[in-house]
Structure formats: structure tokens, C-alpha cells
Tab-separated table of C-alpha atoms and ligand atoms in Angstrom:
chain	number	residue	atom	x	y	z
H	1	MET	CA	33.522	3.420	-10.658
H	2	PRO	CA	36.131	3.694	-13.476
H	3	GLU	CA	39.759	2.936	-12.541
H	4	GLU	CA	41.113	6.444	-13.072
H	5	ASN	CA	38.603	7.834	-10.575
H	6	GLN	CA	39.643	5.587	-7.750
H	7	ASN	CA	41.876	8.082	-5.982
H	8	GLU	CA	39.221	10.721	-6.159
H	9	ALA	CA	36.677	8.150	-4.923
H	10	VAL	CA	38.715	7.510	-1.820
H	11	ALA	CA	38.945	11.249	-1.199
H	12	ALA	CA	35.184	11.636	-1.627
H	13	PRO	CA	33.624	8.202	-1.145
H	14	LEU	CA	30.265	7.339	-2.625
H	15	ALA	CA	27.370	8.015	-0.303
H	16	THR	CA	23.604	8.145	-0.430
H	17	ILE	CA	21.552	11.085	0.736
H	18	ALA	CA	19.865	8.946	3.373
H	19	SER	CA	23.254	8.109	4.895
H	20	LEU	CA	24.744	11.606	5.004
H	21	ASN	CA	24.627	11.515	8.801
H	22	GLN	CA	27.544	9.082	8.643
H	23	HIS	CA	29.658	11.591	6.731
H	24	GLU	CA	29.201	14.809	8.670
H	25	GLY	CA	32.016	17.262	7.938
H	26	LYS	CA	33.487	14.977	5.295
H	27	PRO	CA	33.581	14.988	1.497
H	28	VAL	CA	31.251	12.605	-0.377
H	29	THR	CA	30.210	11.766	-3.910
H	30	LEU	CA	26.481	11.521	-4.628
H	31	ARG	CA	25.024	9.966	-7.759
H	32	GLY	CA	21.636	11.284	-8.689
H	33	TRP	CA	19.601	13.884	-10.482
H	34	LEU	CA	18.937	17.582	-10.242
H	35	TYR	CA	15.527	18.184	-8.711
H	36	ASN	CA	15.513	21.964	-8.563
H	37	LEU	CA	17.822	24.954	-8.872
H	38	ARG	CA	17.542	28.381	-7.268
H	39	GLU	CA	19.856	31.258	-7.931
H	40	SER	CA	20.387	34.135	-5.545
H	41	GLY	CA	23.042	36.598	-6.620
H	42	LYS	CA	26.395	34.866	-6.405
H	43	LEU	CA	24.925	31.742	-4.820
H	44	LEU	CA	23.402	28.686	-6.449
H	45	PHE	CA	21.142	26.332	-4.507
H	46	PRO	CA	20.760	23.095	-6.461
H	47	ILE	CA	18.579	20.430	-4.865
H	48	PHE	CA	19.732	16.924	-5.681
H	49	ARG	CA	17.849	13.658	-5.303
H	50	ASP	CA	19.260	10.150	-5.478
H	51	GLY	CA	16.345	7.850	-4.723
H	52	THR	CA	17.010	7.791	-0.993
H	53	GLY	CA	16.068	11.422	-0.406
H	54	THR	CA	16.855	14.998	-1.383
H	55	VAL	CA	19.585	17.362	-0.249
H	56	GLN	CA	20.238	21.010	-0.957
H	57	GLY	CA	23.657	21.932	-2.283
H	58	ILE	CA	25.276	25.319	-1.954
H	59	VAL	CA	27.572	26.727	-4.623
H	60	PRO	CA	29.064	30.159	-3.861
H	61	LYS	CA	30.606	31.685	-6.960
H	62	ALA	CA	33.814	32.476	-5.100
H	63	ALA	CA	34.248	28.931	-3.760
H	64	VAL	CA	34.418	26.918	-6.991
H	65	PRO	CA	36.198	27.222	-10.354
H	66	PRO	CA	34.193	29.370	-12.802
H	67	GLU	CA	33.448	26.407	-15.096
H	68	VAL	CA	31.911	24.458	-12.211
H	69	PHE	CA	29.739	27.426	-11.272
H	70	GLU	CA	28.559	27.792	-14.882
H	71	ARG	CA	27.922	24.050	-15.212
H	72	VAL	CA	25.693	24.021	-12.157
H	73	ARG	CA	24.013	27.225	-13.240
H	74	GLY	CA	23.116	25.643	-16.581
H	75	LEU	CA	21.668	22.476	-15.080
H	76	THR	CA	18.129	21.567	-16.032
H	77	GLN	CA	15.602	19.623	-13.979
H	78	GLU	CA	16.269	15.852	-13.927
H	79	SER	CA	19.704	16.100	-15.543
H	80	SER	CA	21.759	13.184	-14.209
H	81	VAL	CA	24.761	14.241	-12.161
H	82	MET	CA	27.597	13.046	-9.961
H	83	VAL	CA	28.199	15.571	-7.230
H	84	THR	CA	31.130	15.898	-4.875
H	85	GLY	CA	30.968	18.111	-1.851
H	86	ARG	CA	31.335	18.337	1.885
H	87	VAL	CA	28.486	17.371	4.218
H	88	ARG	CA	27.428	20.061	6.647
H	89	ALA	CA	24.837	19.661	9.407
H	90	ASP	CA	22.072	22.235	9.178
H	91	LYS	CA	19.145	22.236	11.567
H	92	ARG	CA	16.848	23.966	9.064
H	93	ALA	CA	17.432	21.360	6.338
H	94	PRO	CA	14.588	18.812	6.098
H	95	GLY	CA	17.029	15.894	6.257
H	96	GLY	CA	19.374	17.689	8.678
H	97	TYR	CA	22.240	18.189	6.193
H	98	GLU	CA	23.380	20.345	3.315
H	99	LEU	CA	26.178	19.878	0.830
H	100	ASP	CA	28.923	22.413	0.110
H	101	VAL	CA	29.450	21.507	-3.520
H	102	ASP	CA	32.983	21.212	-4.951
H	103	ASN	CA	32.240	19.728	-8.318
H	104	VAL	CA	29.426	18.435	-10.489
H	105	GLU	CA	29.880	15.986	-13.331
H	106	VAL	CA	26.966	15.864	-15.759
H	107	LEU	CA	26.063	12.460	-17.225
H	108	GLN	CA	23.151	13.649	-19.333
H	109	ARG	CA	21.835	17.142	-19.451
H	110	VAL	CA	18.111	17.408	-20.148
H	111	SER	CA	17.645	19.758	-23.088
H	112	GLU	CA	15.686	23.001	-22.836
H	113	GLU	CA	13.787	22.004	-25.980
H	114	GLU	CA	12.333	18.984	-24.234
H	115	PRO	CA	12.237	19.836	-20.545
H	116	PHE	CA	11.155	17.388	-17.872
H	117	PRO	CA	7.362	17.461	-18.153
H	118	ILE	CA	6.649	17.534	-14.434
H	119	THR	CA	7.670	20.920	-13.164
H	120	LEU	CA	7.290	22.258	-9.655
H	121	LYS	CA	4.012	23.922	-10.529
H	122	GLU	CA	0.686	22.118	-10.089
H	123	HIS	CA	-0.389	19.560	-12.659
H	124	GLY	CA	-3.724	17.823	-13.136
H	125	VAL	CA	-4.027	14.230	-11.943
H	126	GLU	CA	-4.715	12.877	-15.430
H	127	PHE	CA	-1.516	14.482	-16.730
H	128	LEU	CA	0.456	13.097	-13.804
H	129	MET	CA	-0.952	9.589	-14.255
H	130	GLU	CA	-0.155	9.756	-17.979
H	131	HIS	CA	3.438	10.537	-16.931
H	132	ARG	CA	3.506	8.165	-13.996
H	133	HIS	CA	6.902	6.764	-15.092
H	134	LEU	CA	8.325	10.241	-14.442
H	135	TRP	CA	5.984	11.403	-11.689
H	136	ILE	CA	7.417	8.749	-9.340
H	137	ARG	CA	10.701	10.723	-9.288
H	138	THR	CA	9.162	13.602	-7.374
H	139	PRO	CA	9.827	13.677	-3.606
H	140	ARG	CA	6.261	12.974	-2.484
H	141	GLN	CA	5.779	10.033	-4.813
H	142	SER	CA	9.194	8.589	-3.949
H	143	ALA	CA	8.376	8.882	-0.249
H	144	ILE	CA	5.118	6.996	-0.776
H	145	LEU	CA	6.869	4.190	-2.645
H	146	ARG	CA	9.489	3.847	0.099
H	147	ILE	CA	6.727	3.665	2.709
H	148	ARG	CA	4.915	1.063	0.612
H	149	ALA	CA	8.083	-1.047	0.581
H	150	GLU	CA	8.418	-0.618	4.339
H	151	ILE	CA	4.821	-1.738	4.902
H	152	ILE	CA	5.328	-4.813	2.759
H	153	LYS	CA	8.556	-5.666	4.560
H	154	ALA	CA	6.897	-5.145	7.939
H	155	ALA	CA	3.968	-7.378	6.968
H	156	ARG	CA	6.315	-10.144	5.922
H	157	ASP	CA	8.561	-9.716	8.956
H	158	TYR	CA	5.588	-9.856	11.313
H	159	LEU	CA	4.214	-13.030	9.780
H	160	ASP	CA	7.608	-14.697	9.257
H	161	ASP	CA	8.564	-14.002	12.878
H	162	ASN	CA	5.261	-15.253	14.257
H	163	GLY	CA	5.319	-18.739	12.813
H	164	PHE	CA	3.500	-18.203	9.523
H	165	VAL	CA	4.822	-20.030	6.453
H	166	LEU	CA	4.693	-18.152	3.155
H	167	THR	CA	2.796	-20.238	0.601
H	168	ASP	CA	2.205	-18.752	-2.841
H	169	PRO	CA	-1.193	-19.481	-4.357
H	170	PRO	CA	-1.673	-19.617	-8.127
H	171	ILE	CA	-2.579	-16.497	-10.066
H	172	LEU	CA	-4.252	-18.405	-12.880
H	173	THR	CA	-7.286	-20.118	-11.418
H	174	PRO	CA	-10.215	-22.151	-12.663
H	175	ALA	CA	-12.863	-20.567	-10.410
H	176	ALA	CA	-14.042	-17.568	-8.430
H	177	CYS	CA	-13.453	-16.806	-4.790
H	178	GLU	CA	-15.110	-13.491	-4.035
H	179	GLY	CA	-18.045	-13.694	-6.489
H	180	THR	CA	-18.211	-14.367	-10.194
H	181	SER	CA	-19.049	-10.896	-11.472
H	182	THR	CA	-15.587	-9.414	-10.973
H	183	LEU	CA	-13.320	-11.918	-12.706
H	184	PHE	CA	-10.810	-11.223	-15.457
H	185	PRO	CA	-11.052	-14.127	-17.906
H	186	VAL	CA	-7.944	-15.533	-19.574
H	187	ASP	CA	-7.759	-17.953	-22.470
H	188	TYR	CA	-5.981	-20.975	-21.049
H	189	PHE	CA	-5.126	-23.129	-24.078
H	190	GLY	CA	-8.726	-23.039	-25.234
H	191	ASP	CA	-10.239	-23.281	-21.750
H	192	GLU	CA	-11.478	-20.341	-19.765
H	193	ALA	CA	-9.412	-19.484	-16.699
H	194	PHE	CA	-9.389	-16.393	-14.472
H	195	LEU	CA	-6.890	-14.139	-12.769
H	196	THR	CA	-7.129	-14.712	-9.021
H	197	GLN	CA	-9.224	-12.397	-6.840
H	198	SER	CA	-7.748	-13.758	-3.619
H	199	GLY	CA	-5.436	-16.582	-2.630
H	200	GLN	CA	-7.761	-17.585	0.169
H	201	LEU	CA	-9.165	-20.886	-1.022
H	202	TYR	CA	-5.684	-22.163	-1.795
H	203	ILE	CA	-4.142	-21.018	1.447
H	204	GLU	CA	-6.969	-22.690	3.348
H	205	SER	CA	-5.487	-25.878	1.970
H	206	THR	CA	-1.889	-24.926	2.799
H	207	ALA	CA	-3.070	-24.009	6.325
H	208	MET	CA	-4.381	-27.554	6.721
H	209	ALA	CA	-0.926	-28.750	5.679
H	210	LEU	CA	1.243	-26.267	7.628
H	211	GLY	CA	-0.937	-24.740	10.356
H	212	LYS	CA	-0.224	-21.033	10.032
H	213	VAL	CA	0.407	-19.717	6.534
H	214	TYR	CA	0.173	-16.572	4.470
H	215	SER	CA	0.212	-15.482	0.896
H	216	PHE	CA	1.322	-12.208	-0.548
H	217	GLY	CA	0.761	-11.406	-4.164
H	218	PRO	CA	-1.157	-9.599	-6.858
H	219	THR	CA	-4.919	-10.032	-7.039
H	220	PHE	CA	-7.356	-8.845	-9.667
H	221	ARG	CA	-10.900	-7.511	-9.638
H	222	ALA	CA	-12.768	-6.552	-12.785
H	223	GLU	CA	-14.881	-4.159	-10.745
H	224	LYS	CA	-16.396	-1.269	-12.623
H	225	SER	CA	-15.823	0.955	-9.574
H	226	LYS	CA	-14.297	4.359	-9.963
H	227	THR	CA	-13.778	5.144	-6.294
H	228	ARG	CA	-10.648	6.341	-4.547
H	229	ARG	CA	-10.341	2.868	-2.980
H	230	HIS	CA	-10.545	0.589	-5.999
H	231	LEU	CA	-7.868	-0.768	-8.280
H	232	THR	CA	-8.339	-3.584	-10.758
H	233	GLU	CA	-4.931	-5.013	-9.830
H	234	PHE	CA	-3.769	-4.794	-6.233
H	235	TRP	CA	-1.537	-6.626	-3.793
H	236	MET	CA	-3.004	-8.572	-0.934
H	237	VAL	CA	-1.396	-10.129	2.112
H	238	GLU	CA	-3.488	-12.976	3.483
H	239	PRO	CA	-2.765	-14.893	6.688
H	240	GLU	CA	-4.731	-18.103	7.247
H	241	LEU	CA	-4.709	-20.157	10.446
H	242	ALA	CA	-5.872	-23.655	11.283
H	243	TYR	CA	-7.565	-24.005	14.662
H	244	ALA	CA	-8.463	-20.326	14.868
H	245	THR	CA	-11.765	-18.580	15.563
H	246	LEU	CA	-13.038	-15.128	14.652
H	247	ASP	CA	-11.814	-13.842	18.029
H	248	ASP	CA	-8.303	-15.157	17.365
H	249	LEU	CA	-8.421	-13.459	13.978
H	250	MET	CA	-9.364	-10.087	15.456
H	251	VAL	CA	-6.443	-10.278	17.872
H	252	LEU	CA	-4.115	-11.040	14.963
H	253	ALA	CA	-5.545	-8.184	12.891
H	254	GLU	CA	-5.007	-5.560	15.598
H	255	GLU	CA	-1.491	-6.738	16.408
H	256	PHE	CA	-0.529	-6.994	12.763
H	257	LEU	CA	-1.810	-3.529	11.822
H	258	SER	CA	-0.281	-1.904	14.895
H	259	PHE	CA	3.062	-3.482	14.049
H	260	LEU	CA	2.936	-2.093	10.501
H	261	VAL	CA	2.118	1.415	11.659
H	262	GLN	CA	4.727	1.505	14.418
H	263	ARG	CA	7.352	0.169	11.996
H	264	VAL	CA	6.667	2.966	9.519
H	265	LEU	CA	6.822	5.519	12.333
H	266	THR	CA	10.228	4.325	13.477
H	267	ARG	CA	11.820	3.600	10.106
H	268	ARG	CA	10.310	6.196	7.751
H	269	PRO	CA	10.007	9.429	9.753
H	270	LEU	CA	11.530	11.581	7.013
H	271	ASP	CA	9.184	10.225	4.379
H	272	LEU	CA	6.187	10.838	6.643
H	273	LYS	CA	7.493	14.386	7.052
H	274	VAL	CA	7.748	14.858	3.276
H	275	LEU	CA	4.081	13.838	3.102
H	276	GLY	CA	3.119	16.158	5.924
H	277	ARG	CA	1.560	13.200	7.748
H	278	ASP	CA	0.099	13.933	11.172
H	279	THR	CA	2.052	11.262	13.024
H	280	ALA	CA	0.190	11.752	16.322
H	281	LYS	CA	-2.760	10.043	14.647
H	282	LEU	CA	-0.577	7.062	13.743
H	283	GLU	CA	0.942	6.812	17.214
H	284	ALA	CA	-2.541	6.092	18.584
H	285	VAL	CA	-2.701	2.901	16.529
H	286	LYS	CA	-2.088	0.307	19.237
H	287	PRO	CA	-4.081	-2.666	20.482
H	288	PRO	CA	-6.788	-3.103	21.531
H	289	PHE	CA	-8.917	-1.811	18.657
H	290	PRO	CA	-12.602	-1.128	19.269
H	291	ARG	CA	-14.885	-3.985	18.218
H	292	ILE	CA	-18.480	-3.320	17.223
H	293	THR	CA	-21.075	-5.608	15.721
H	294	TYR	CA	-22.752	-4.910	12.405
H	295	ASP	CA	-25.931	-4.166	14.363
H	296	GLU	CA	-24.139	-1.577	16.487
H	297	ALA	CA	-22.636	-0.027	13.364
H	298	VAL	CA	-26.099	0.225	11.800
H	299	ALA	CA	-27.399	1.948	14.928
H	300	MET	CA	-24.563	4.483	14.632
H	301	LEU	CA	-25.416	5.112	10.974
H	302	ASN	CA	-29.117	5.577	11.715
H	303	ASP	CA	-28.280	7.993	14.455
H	304	ALA	CA	-25.970	9.936	12.125
H	305	HIS	CA	-28.709	10.065	9.499
H	306	ALA	CA	-31.228	11.331	12.066
H	307	ARG	CA	-28.782	14.088	13.002
H	308	GLY	CA	-28.323	15.050	9.365
H	309	LEU	CA	-24.706	13.843	9.215
H	310	LEU	CA	-25.403	11.179	6.613
H	311	GLU	CA	-27.496	11.857	3.558
H	312	GLN	CA	-28.666	8.335	2.783
H	313	LYS	CA	-30.772	6.297	5.198
H	314	PHE	CA	-29.045	2.972	5.772
H	315	GLU	CA	-31.152	-0.119	5.082
H	316	TYR	CA	-30.505	-2.907	7.555
H	317	GLY	CA	-29.170	-5.974	5.765
H	318	ASN	CA	-27.105	-4.118	3.166
H	319	ASP	CA	-23.355	-3.990	2.997
H	320	PHE	CA	-21.878	-0.631	3.957
H	321	GLY	CA	-21.228	1.835	1.177
H	322	SER	CA	-18.216	4.132	1.063
H	323	PRO	CA	-19.945	7.044	2.860
H	324	ASP	CA	-21.103	4.648	5.609
H	325	GLU	CA	-17.590	3.275	6.125
H	326	THR	CA	-16.143	6.756	6.013
H	327	TYR	CA	-18.533	7.885	8.721
H	328	LEU	CA	-18.015	4.822	10.919
H	329	SER	CA	-14.248	4.899	10.689
H	330	SER	CA	-14.105	8.613	11.454
H	331	GLN	CA	-15.729	7.948	14.839
H	332	PHE	CA	-12.657	6.247	16.297
H	333	ASP	CA	-9.020	7.218	16.798
H	334	ARG	CA	-7.764	3.813	15.707
H	335	PRO	CA	-9.000	1.131	13.337
H	336	VAL	CA	-12.421	-0.239	14.265
H	337	MET	CA	-13.337	-3.886	13.785
H	338	VAL	CA	-16.903	-4.424	12.614
H	339	HIS	CA	-17.923	-8.055	13.018
H	340	ARG	CA	-20.910	-10.305	12.344
H	341	TYR	CA	-22.440	-8.937	9.147
H	342	PRO	CA	-25.575	-10.552	7.730
H	343	ALA	CA	-24.417	-13.720	5.976
H	344	ALA	CA	-26.482	-12.726	2.928
H	345	VAL	CA	-24.140	-9.842	1.987
H	346	LYS	CA	-20.928	-11.779	2.516
H	347	ALA	CA	-19.029	-14.528	0.695
H	348	PHE	CA	-20.280	-18.136	0.559
H	349	TYR	CA	-17.469	-19.612	2.666
H	350	MET	CA	-18.095	-17.755	5.942
H	351	GLU	CA	-18.967	-19.684	9.096
H	352	PRO	CA	-22.397	-18.717	10.481
H	353	ASP	CA	-22.639	-17.462	14.048
H	354	ALA	CA	-23.987	-20.289	16.234
H	355	GLN	CA	-25.993	-17.703	18.249
H	356	ASN	CA	-27.689	-16.363	15.119
H	357	PRO	CA	-27.062	-18.244	11.874
H	358	ASN	CA	-28.182	-15.258	9.814
H	359	LEU	CA	-24.945	-13.587	10.811
H	360	ALA	CA	-21.510	-14.504	9.504
H	361	LEU	CA	-18.447	-14.826	11.750
H	362	CYS	CA	-16.615	-12.195	9.765
H	363	VAL	CA	-14.768	-8.961	10.404
H	364	ASP	CA	-14.010	-5.873	8.372
H	365	VAL	CA	-11.356	-3.595	9.779
H	366	LEU	CA	-12.066	0.051	8.959
H	367	ALA	CA	-9.122	2.431	9.098
H	368	PRO	CA	-9.585	5.758	10.902
H	369	GLU	CA	-9.656	9.255	9.396
H	370	GLY	CA	-12.406	8.145	7.059
H	371	TYR	CA	-10.352	5.544	5.166
H	372	GLY	CA	-12.763	2.645	5.507
H	373	GLU	CA	-12.153	-1.051	4.917
H	374	ILE	CA	-8.550	-2.166	4.749
H	375	ILE	CA	-8.987	-5.740	5.989
H	376	GLY	CA	-11.705	-8.280	5.321
H	377	GLY	CA	-11.720	-11.717	6.890
H	378	SER	CA	-13.716	-14.453	8.533
H	379	GLN	CA	-13.891	-17.809	10.168
H	380	ARG	CA	-14.466	-20.379	7.411
H	381	ILE	CA	-17.226	-22.948	7.218
H	382	ALA	CA	-15.865	-26.183	8.683
H	383	SER	CA	-18.838	-28.462	7.907
H	384	TYR	CA	-18.805	-30.349	4.625
H	385	ASP	CA	-22.583	-30.390	4.310
H	386	LEU	CA	-23.050	-26.710	5.018
H	387	LEU	CA	-20.261	-25.657	2.656
H	388	LYS	CA	-21.711	-27.787	-0.145
H	389	LYS	CA	-25.122	-26.240	0.465
H	390	ARG	CA	-23.675	-22.732	0.282
H	391	ILE	CA	-21.821	-23.448	-2.958
H	392	GLU	CA	-25.109	-24.622	-4.450
H	393	GLU	CA	-27.091	-21.669	-3.095
H	394	HIS	CA	-24.550	-19.311	-4.671
H	395	HIS	CA	-24.877	-21.158	-8.008
H	396	LEU	CA	-21.177	-21.901	-8.080
H	397	PRO	CA	-19.955	-24.892	-10.109
H	398	LEU	CA	-19.649	-27.758	-7.637
H	399	GLU	CA	-17.012	-29.655	-9.683
H	400	ALA	CA	-14.668	-26.678	-9.541
H	401	PHE	CA	-14.916	-26.715	-5.731
H	402	SER	CA	-14.464	-30.442	-5.281
H	403	TRP	CA	-10.885	-30.013	-4.038
H	404	TYR	CA	-11.998	-27.232	-1.680
H	405	LEU	CA	-14.663	-29.520	-0.207
H	406	ASP	CA	-11.925	-32.137	0.369
H	407	LEU	CA	-10.575	-29.851	3.100
H	408	ARG	CA	-13.848	-30.585	4.961
H	409	ARG	CA	-13.701	-34.305	4.175
H	410	TYR	CA	-10.275	-34.890	5.674
H	411	GLY	CA	-9.760	-33.571	9.167
H	412	SER	CA	-11.812	-30.371	9.032
H	413	VAL	CA	-11.065	-27.853	11.788
H	414	PRO	CA	-12.252	-24.348	12.662
H	415	HIS	CA	-10.018	-21.997	10.724
H	416	SER	CA	-9.860	-18.323	9.917
H	417	GLY	CA	-8.029	-15.798	7.823
H	418	PHE	CA	-8.104	-12.316	6.432
H	419	GLY	CA	-6.849	-10.283	3.524
H	420	MET	CA	-5.330	-6.823	3.706
H	421	GLY	CA	-5.023	-4.738	0.571
H	422	ILE	CA	-1.537	-3.208	0.626
H	423	GLU	CA	-2.663	-0.146	-1.316
H	424	ARG	CA	-5.498	0.648	1.089
H	425	ALA	CA	-3.078	0.366	4.007
H	426	VAL	CA	-0.550	2.632	2.255
H	427	ALA	CA	-3.232	5.205	1.398
H	428	TRP	CA	-4.270	5.384	5.039
H	429	ILE	CA	-0.793	5.384	6.586
H	430	CYS	CA	0.387	8.043	4.113
H	431	SER	CA	-2.916	9.947	4.344
H	432	LEU	CA	-3.538	10.017	0.578
H	433	ASP	CA	-6.698	10.958	-1.269
H	434	HIS	CA	-6.583	8.048	-3.684
H	435	VAL	CA	-5.054	4.575	-3.961
H	436	ARG	CA	-3.649	5.390	-7.416
H	437	GLU	CA	-0.593	6.968	-5.737
H	438	THR	CA	0.161	3.928	-3.570
H	439	ILE	CA	1.483	1.598	-6.280
H	440	PRO	CA	4.104	2.356	-8.941
H	441	PHE	CA	1.694	1.797	-11.830
H	442	ALA	CA	-1.961	1.790	-10.864
H	443	ARG	CA	-4.439	-0.210	-12.894
H	444	THR	CA	-7.911	1.260	-12.772
H	445	LEU	CA	-11.149	1.090	-14.720
H	446	ASN	CA	-9.915	3.584	-17.296
H	447	ARG	CA	-6.152	3.332	-17.101
H	448	ILE	CA	-3.666	0.687	-18.217
H	449	TYR	CA	-0.951	3.107	-19.501
H	450	PRO	CA	1.982	3.477	-18.931
A	1	LIG	O1	-12.667	-8.053	1.513
A	1	LIG	P1	-11.995	-8.796	0.402
A	1	LIG	O2	-12.719	-8.907	-0.873
A	1	LIG	O3	-11.661	-10.214	1.018
A	1	LIG	C1	-11.099	-11.263	0.380
A	1	LIG	O4	-10.696	-11.264	-0.756
A	1	LIG	C2	-10.877	-12.449	1.257
A	1	LIG	N1	-10.863	-13.654	0.411
A	1	LIG	C3	-9.582	-12.262	1.995
A	1	LIG	C4	-9.335	-13.360	2.980
A	1	LIG	O5	-10.138	-13.587	3.860
A	1	LIG	N2	-8.196	-14.030	2.855
A	1	LIG	O6	-10.580	-8.140	0.127
A	1	LIG	C5	-9.629	-8.031	1.155
A	1	LIG	C6	-8.986	-6.659	1.134
A	1	LIG	C7	-9.961	-5.501	1.372
A	1	LIG	O7	-10.214	-5.296	2.733
A	1	LIG	C8	-9.198	-4.356	0.754
A	1	LIG	O8	-8.184	-3.890	1.613
A	1	LIG	C9	-8.531	-5.011	-0.430
A	1	LIG	O9	-8.437	-6.384	-0.142
A	1	LIG	N3	-9.288	-4.796	-1.665
A	1	LIG	C10	-8.971	-3.908	-2.605
A	1	LIG	N4	-7.974	-3.013	-2.684
A	1	LIG	C11	-7.905	-2.226	-3.789
A	1	LIG	N5	-8.768	-2.320	-4.814
A	1	LIG	C12	-9.807	-3.205	-4.790
A	1	LIG	N6	-10.627	-3.295	-5.818
A	1	LIG	C13	-9.918	-4.049	-3.637
A	1	LIG	N7	-10.793	-5.022	-3.280
A	1	LIG	C14	-10.384	-5.471	-2.088
A	2	LIG	MG1	-14.320	-6.890	1.874
């Protein structure tokens, strides 16, 4: 704040829209942008936004100097402004407050010749994605990004407060984790390296060092999938625990997810309101979550097919497709944990079920309301010999996994972990149609701009 404005600043201290409740009946200065302007006779209704929310201002012609009235009247969408006014509680206002505007100082007025491209009318998704750097200013998109931040913070808080140590795995890696077909290659000083698909193998080693660990970072999949659930770059939070079984992992997954949802409900109610989210559905998300086996899930799918609810007949032994997951997850009011898939459709590192070695001790957590898989995890193979055999069966380069096999040479223990894709969790919690709106700049099969 420049020196000469200090007196004025004391009279109308800086405030954010989210904190207007602390200034009821008092003058404040907001720094933000014009979102919209309505005119009704001798009244102007500018809506301002400042990154923390939006607030409607009221400017009666009779209440302000003529030049202020004209300045507000001439404002264009997304012009940057400093606004002073008095905060007034109003039950009808979405945030509970309105602003009786005294003055508006314009920092940069957007010209009529080049208006802000994203108007209040409908735009196509391609156009919006092309203008993503501007689209994120609109109330819905801003609300989603604030909820994303809240989910990330909640995930970290939960793990930090429950004895997990954050250990950051490398992003440049020499080998695959989740299968070789989906790797992004990188030239590493003449050698071929890859962008990581998951921190898992590395945090298995930090778990053997520290007990309970997690990683949180970007992961990459060169999948040629164009679904509403797939990004090529996404953020994954992965807890990994020494001395933990599949059952322990399922308990962690339900507590962790419930914590995230309840945190968003308590800390981001206004943003959920902006999105029109049915919060009753989120309130139901509390432990325990239903647990069903892969076999039980298949029986449900067959039954749905027989009743004409699912087009495709499900072949036992396959992994579930999107329509299958959508159907399964829509059968429950909270996330459902599907465990013990056929080992053949899952990753090489999963511990087989002692009762039936054709099954893997793994779990996929499917979010309700048709969202499908948001968490994938498993108990890991503890036996050196079995792990080596699996690496060979999957035609993976044994030398590259030598260090990973060391974890089974030196004090191997049962251990388990899972990965949750942040964007899938955000899409579900915000009730969005597509993961492209859950991250500031989505990377998909056909988009790497802006
Ligand atoms: O099921 P995935 O492939 O599991 C793993 O990567 C394990 N190594 C994790 C572990 O056990 N530590 O991926 C985990 C989660 C999925 O459930 C999903 O939420 C998300 O990551 N995910 C994606 N999100 C967006 N776009 C994609 N292409 C994704 N692929 C996986
Ligand atoms: Mg998975």
C-alpha cells in the first residue's frame, strides 16, 4: 500500500471477500476484479471477485459522487479494481454479505475492443480449455481449485498426524512400475529414462527404513485413453506401511477418504454451494465402507446384465471397464472396496492370496455416484523368490529391479500401500463430469496448451 494511502487504509482496512464476516457494518478495501455488472435504473450492481470469493456491490446513483457512479458504470468484465465500501449482512447473498460501495479505483480497465473472452453465456469445452488460463477465474473453476487445495492439505494433515513420514520419490526413473506400455521416455544424457508412473517402488524402500511413509507428487501415464477419468499427468498421494496387511490397508483407506470428505464439508461449504454439490451424499461418507470381493462384484455385474442394466456381458477374469465400475459404485451410498482381483489382471508386485493364489491381495476403492476407481492398492509380495519369478514372468528387466529385490533380501516383512489420484478424488467430491476441471492445467491425450 503506497504511503499516501495509509490514512485511507486505516479508515477502510484491506479485507478479503472470504473474511467479510469479520467486518460487518464496517468499511473495507477489497482488491480484485469485476466479475459482472448489472444496471437497474439508478442502481448499479457490480459483482467483484478477489480469489477468495465473490461479493455483490451496490452503487445507488444518489449515494456516490457522479464520477464514481460513471466509473463503475463503465467497468468491463475482469477489469482490475480496488473497491472501498461498507459491509452489510444480507441473508439472500450467497456469501451472506453485500458491499455498499463508496469508491472504486481502476488499475486496468479491459478494453471493449478486446473483451474478456469468457462471458457469462455458455461456451464449448474446447474453447474453455483453450482459454484455461482465464477460465480458472470464473467462480465455479475457482471453487474447484480451492477444494482441490483443501483435499491436498487434508491428505497431508491426515498422514502427517498419523505417523507417516513424507518421502519424495524420484520423478526421473530407470524402469516401469505399473506396466511398460504407458511410459513417457526421456533422454537422460544419452540413456533412456522415464517419467514416473507411481512412487510406489521407491516408497516401499523408504517404508523399510521409516515404517510408515507417504509420497505426494506428479505421476505420468502415456495412456491413449480419452475418458473422463484419465490425465497423462496427475498427482498421486501414496501411503506405504511396513508390517501391514490388506485388511490394515482397507481400514486406512476408509479412514483417510472419510477424513478428506468431512474436511471439505467443514472448511469449504461455500465452494460446495457454488458447485451446487449435494452435500447429503458426502455426509454419508463415513467408515465402515462396504467391502466386496472381485467375485461378488462380478456376480453383481452379471445380474445387472441379465436385467438389461448393463449392455456388455462381463467376462470373468477381466479387469473392470468404466461402465462396470460406474455400475458397481452407483450401488452404494459410500465408497465400496473391491478386493482380491485375479492376479493376472493386476501388477506384478501384488501378494497372492494364501487361500487362492490366483487372486491378488489388492483393493480398488470405487467412489459412489458412478465415479469409479479413486484408489488402487495392495499388499506387496514379501518373498524374494516369488517376486523374482513375477518380474521374469512379466518380462521386466531383472537388473533394473535388483535394488527392489534387495528389500526382500534384507529383512522382508508383509507390507502394503495404495495410491489415490487427487484429480479423481476432486472430481468425485465436487461432482464434476470430467477430471480436466480438477487441476489448473490438465494434460490429456490431445491437449498440452496452455
Ligand atoms: O491404480 P494405480 O495405477 O496404482 C498405482 O499406481 C499403485 N502403484 C499405487 C500404489 O499402490 N502406491 O493408480 C492409483 C490411482 C488410481 O486409483 C487413480 O485414482 C489414479 O491413481 N490414476 C489416475 N488418475 C488420473 N489419470 C490417470 N491416467 C490415472 N491413472 C491412475
Ligand atoms: Mg488401478
